[in-house]
């Protein structure tokens, strides 16, 4: 894949043309307040993962609308009795779920508690999932995917539910006795990276304990540009829907605007390490830089950095970037 997006010197300054809704904060205040009025009821059931060095709990907690959301919590088996560990809360890429019980334990291997949130209505792609999306809008008229589900109104949009689930996943992770509730790190790749950006913005001023965000080639950023220039899914789901519903561009964009990480992430107060890949034709680098350049701007510009992988597509830095993340967290937690 050639370099198809803006050159790096322009990416460094690109901030998006999208304008946030005037009632963005009020919308999310109402949404989060309604969600937290319902009992979290986080349940951790020990489960055999067939591993000797990691203990795993099958997690269930209440997300948006009280819907029961699944997850895994992995912790090192050799942890000291009564010790509390920093926790990495991980969100999953588009179409994926939490996976099998021992499929992804790498943060626990590094000595952290590792909480993986299952993504409602997904788990049909590369990684299996166990959480349905029972909302009535799931049966509405939309493209054969998730990007236009419930896009008739911000209250009904699919990612409103997912972002609330992600917020409550942090609360669920903080409820386990092996977790230090004051040391929560958010991370994810692609869709997981986009959820990371959104959650970092949503917890600001609403929930204590999050100390860093690690969005890796994040999706769900700068919707207007992404829809126009992205050749590979999932953004083209929106373009395909609008190719038939030709009169709905403005109304669809107005809904998406409430969920754009370019806007939601501006409230973030915690330091962040982003990544972008210059040949990425799923999450184009300009959309990632738009998110990065806006991140934390309403909160006094917290410390942030971005790794750029010039010759990579949507796979980004992969194992190389994980090493970078490990180094970043080691330095953060030792300071």
XYZ file of C-alpha atoms in Angstrom:
335
model
C 0.000 0.000 0.000
C 1.554 3.383 -0.981
C 1.523 6.497 1.179
C -1.932 7.765 0.178
C -2.689 10.251 2.948
C -1.139 13.576 3.953
C 2.666 13.754 4.289
C 4.010 13.484 7.813
C 4.837 17.182 8.159
C 1.167 18.002 7.449
C -0.109 15.190 9.664
C 1.732 16.732 12.604
C -0.563 19.777 12.382
C -3.817 18.236 11.107
C -6.735 18.670 13.532
C -9.930 17.821 11.529
C -12.668 20.058 10.217
C -15.325 18.411 12.389
C -17.096 20.683 14.864
C -18.316 19.240 18.169
C -22.044 19.372 18.992
C -22.923 22.243 21.290
C -24.507 19.836 23.774
C -21.749 17.189 23.683
C -20.909 17.467 27.386
C -24.561 17.541 28.398
C -25.260 14.456 26.278
C -22.495 12.467 27.927
C -23.280 13.782 31.412
C -26.835 12.506 31.009
C -25.708 9.223 29.462
C -23.152 8.392 32.154
C -25.421 9.516 34.992
C -28.212 7.248 33.745
C -25.815 4.319 33.429
C -24.327 4.723 36.902
C -27.783 4.913 38.481
C -28.023 1.172 37.796
C -26.170 -1.360 39.966
C -22.790 -2.389 38.531
C -23.075 -5.845 40.115
C -19.616 -6.996 39.020
C -19.181 -10.752 39.467
C -15.811 -12.538 39.245
C -15.930 -16.316 38.890
C -12.620 -18.227 39.021
C -12.165 -20.354 35.904
C -9.588 -22.932 34.838
C -7.445 -21.423 32.090
C -5.072 -24.423 31.858
C -2.131 -22.139 32.669
C 0.124 -22.410 35.731
C 1.372 -18.814 35.899
C -1.885 -16.869 35.485
C -5.190 -16.942 37.357
C -8.324 -16.002 35.413
C -11.779 -14.827 36.412
C -14.857 -14.924 34.207
C -16.338 -11.448 34.682
C -19.913 -10.248 34.296
C -20.993 -6.656 34.978
C -23.820 -4.295 34.052
C -23.166 -1.954 31.145
C -25.502 0.296 29.198
C -29.137 -0.132 30.238
C -28.121 -2.735 32.810
C -27.250 -5.213 30.051
C -24.883 -7.897 31.322
C -21.442 -7.596 29.737
C -18.773 -10.304 29.815
C -15.036 -10.004 30.279
C -11.903 -11.753 31.494
C -9.662 -10.699 34.348
C -6.184 -12.237 34.269
C -3.754 -11.816 37.168
C -0.300 -13.307 37.821
C -0.617 -16.472 39.888
C 2.489 -15.643 41.935
C 1.151 -12.308 43.214
C 1.644 -11.669 46.902
C -1.436 -12.293 49.079
C -3.368 -9.063 49.495
C -1.274 -7.220 46.914
C -3.020 -4.851 44.518
C -1.724 -4.558 40.956
C -2.020 -1.865 38.313
C -4.631 -2.995 35.807
C -4.636 -2.703 32.032
C -8.202 -2.521 30.711
C -8.220 -3.661 27.097
C -10.869 -3.015 24.449
C -11.097 -5.179 21.337
C -10.933 -4.444 17.608
C -13.962 -4.377 15.300
C -15.810 -7.711 14.973
C -13.830 -9.266 17.840
C -14.795 -10.331 21.341
C -12.963 -11.315 24.486
C -11.772 -14.597 22.968
C -11.086 -17.897 24.705
C -10.092 -18.018 28.349
C -6.342 -18.198 27.694
C -6.145 -16.555 24.272
C -4.809 -13.157 25.354
C -2.961 -12.921 28.666
C 0.061 -10.842 27.702
C -0.424 -7.962 30.138
C -0.734 -10.445 33.005
C 2.457 -12.071 31.741
C 4.096 -8.668 32.177
C 2.988 -8.537 35.818
C -0.160 -6.430 35.547
C -3.777 -7.288 36.137
C -5.376 -7.562 32.689
C -9.095 -6.898 32.187
C -10.513 -7.646 28.717
C -13.972 -6.279 27.920
C -16.175 -8.299 25.595
C -17.769 -6.023 22.971
C -21.536 -6.354 22.794
C -22.902 -7.752 19.558
C -19.437 -8.604 18.238
C -17.187 -11.630 18.476
C -18.093 -12.909 15.016
C -14.723 -12.033 13.454
C -11.166 -12.967 14.346
C -11.853 -13.433 18.068
C -14.981 -14.969 19.585
C -17.351 -13.134 21.923
C -20.154 -13.898 24.371
C -22.164 -10.686 24.822
C -25.289 -9.910 22.767
C -26.626 -6.438 21.989
C -30.310 -6.591 22.984
C -31.127 -2.945 22.207
C -34.203 -2.489 19.948
C -32.193 -0.452 17.421
C -30.164 -3.559 16.602
C -33.050 -4.590 14.381
C -33.435 -1.267 12.575
C -32.549 -0.359 9.003
C -28.778 -0.201 8.734
C -25.868 -1.428 6.685
C -24.799 -5.039 7.267
C -22.408 -4.077 10.036
C -22.377 -1.911 13.135
C -21.397 1.534 11.900
C -24.920 2.699 11.039
C -26.797 0.720 13.696
C -29.136 3.087 15.533
C -27.758 6.090 13.656
C -31.176 7.724 13.483
C -30.530 9.418 16.847
C -27.577 9.793 19.251
C -29.551 8.036 21.994
C -29.908 4.944 19.824
C -26.462 4.765 18.239
C -24.596 1.520 18.784
C -21.398 3.110 20.078
C -23.267 4.972 22.810
C -23.865 1.573 24.349
C -20.294 0.418 23.755
C -18.754 3.552 25.263
C -20.931 3.187 28.365
C -19.930 -0.483 28.622
C -16.283 0.619 28.412
C -16.732 3.196 31.193
C -18.376 0.634 33.438
C -15.662 -1.915 32.589
C -13.210 0.387 34.331
C -15.453 0.429 37.383
C -15.759 -3.355 37.247
C -11.991 -3.820 37.084
C -11.572 -1.491 40.067
C -13.904 -3.708 42.093
C -11.603 -6.738 42.196
C -9.432 -7.024 45.337
C -6.296 -7.854 43.297
C -6.582 -4.538 41.424
C -5.227 -1.187 42.549
C -8.197 1.079 41.699
C -5.901 4.103 41.534
C -3.759 2.653 38.725
C -5.890 1.899 35.683
C -4.437 1.992 32.164
C -6.665 1.927 29.066
C -5.561 0.292 25.830
C -6.766 -1.223 22.568
C -6.017 -1.562 18.874
C -8.214 -0.102 16.099
C -11.785 -0.099 17.454
C -10.223 -0.835 20.828
C -8.020 2.222 20.371
C -11.030 4.361 19.557
C -12.853 3.098 22.641
C -9.707 3.897 24.636
C -9.736 7.518 23.447
C -13.442 7.867 24.213
C -13.155 6.300 27.653
C -10.208 8.521 28.556
C -12.413 11.499 27.742
C -15.493 10.149 29.501
C -13.817 9.292 32.811
C -12.345 12.807 33.124
C -14.111 14.518 36.015
C -16.419 11.523 36.446
C -14.274 8.613 37.630
C -10.921 8.597 39.414
C -8.153 6.053 38.956
C -7.312 6.087 35.252
C -3.670 7.113 34.844
C -2.871 6.570 31.141
C -4.299 5.745 27.719
C -2.571 3.702 25.008
C -4.641 4.035 21.788
C -3.078 1.956 19.013
C -4.037 2.927 15.392
C -7.419 4.092 16.741
C -10.671 3.767 14.803
C -13.756 6.017 15.327
C -11.811 9.236 14.763
C -12.559 12.187 12.444
C -15.639 10.655 10.824
C -16.079 13.231 8.022
C -12.593 12.665 6.619
C -12.599 8.933 7.312
C -15.815 8.405 5.358
C -14.460 10.368 2.400
C -11.014 8.802 2.001
C -10.961 5.315 3.562
C -11.003 2.473 1.002
C -11.252 -0.479 3.415
C -13.814 -1.200 6.128
C -15.393 -0.524 8.504
C -15.727 3.188 7.594
C -17.005 2.266 4.079
C -20.078 0.736 5.749
C -21.237 4.315 6.324
C -20.482 5.356 2.746
C -22.308 2.304 1.402
C -25.368 3.108 3.510
C -25.335 6.720 2.339
C -24.961 5.581 -1.257
C -28.515 4.271 -0.972
C -29.872 6.745 1.597
C -28.644 9.776 -0.308
C -30.560 12.313 1.753
C -29.197 11.266 5.144
C -25.568 12.451 5.043
C -26.096 15.497 7.261
C -28.271 13.664 9.780
C -25.918 10.673 10.003
C -22.884 12.932 10.471
C -24.734 14.841 13.160
C -25.198 11.598 15.105
C -21.641 10.352 14.564
C -20.336 13.674 15.849
C -21.286 12.721 19.420
C -19.028 9.660 19.241
C -16.043 11.034 17.365
C -12.868 10.604 19.392
C -11.663 13.934 18.023
C -14.316 15.543 20.222
C -14.774 13.111 23.129
C -11.033 12.765 23.695
C -10.540 16.525 24.141
C -11.670 16.180 27.764
C -9.008 13.591 28.625
C -6.665 14.503 31.460
C -4.300 11.492 31.522
C -1.071 11.047 29.544
C -1.307 9.033 26.348
C 0.835 7.066 23.931
C -0.760 6.847 20.462
C 0.384 4.993 17.376
C -0.273 5.603 13.677
C 0.723 3.752 10.516
C 1.305 5.840 7.418
C 0.112 3.166 4.972
C -3.020 2.406 7.004
C -6.040 2.310 4.672
C -8.474 1.233 7.426
C -7.693 3.957 9.970
C -5.891 6.547 7.840
C -3.073 8.399 9.597
C -4.778 11.772 9.193
C -7.735 10.531 11.260
C -5.372 9.250 13.947
C -3.413 12.506 14.018
C -6.668 14.453 14.235
C -7.428 12.496 17.386
C -3.921 12.844 18.758
C -3.725 16.579 18.107
C -7.083 17.187 19.800
C -6.509 14.796 22.698
C -6.673 16.581 26.035
C -6.986 20.085 24.590
C -9.865 20.952 26.924
C -7.923 19.701 29.938
C -4.666 21.621 29.806
C -2.937 19.398 27.255
C -1.715 16.351 29.231
C 1.586 14.766 28.226
C 1.219 12.737 25.044
C 3.333 11.082 22.383
C 2.760 9.218 19.137
C 4.760 6.474 17.441
C 4.579 6.537 13.642
C 5.169 3.354 11.622
C 5.928 4.624 8.135
C 5.881 1.359 6.187
C 2.991 -0.383 7.914
C -0.691 -0.739 7.140
C -3.351 -1.300 9.809
C -1.199 -3.831 11.640
C 0.827 -0.867 12.872
C 3.768 -1.613 15.137
C 2.446 -4.935 16.494
C 5.060 -6.614 18.740
C 7.409 -3.652 18.367
C 4.766 -1.281 19.645
C 3.918 -3.544 22.573
C 7.551 -3.277 23.676
C 7.179 0.493 23.402
C 4.030 0.330 25.543
C 5.774 -1.824 28.153
C 8.598 0.692 28.352
C 6.105 3.543 28.600
C 4.189 1.956 31.488
C 7.359 0.979 33.347
C 8.528 4.578 33.243
C 5.079 5.957 34.144
C 4.612 3.670 37.148
C 8.115 4.207 38.459
C 7.897 8.009 38.409
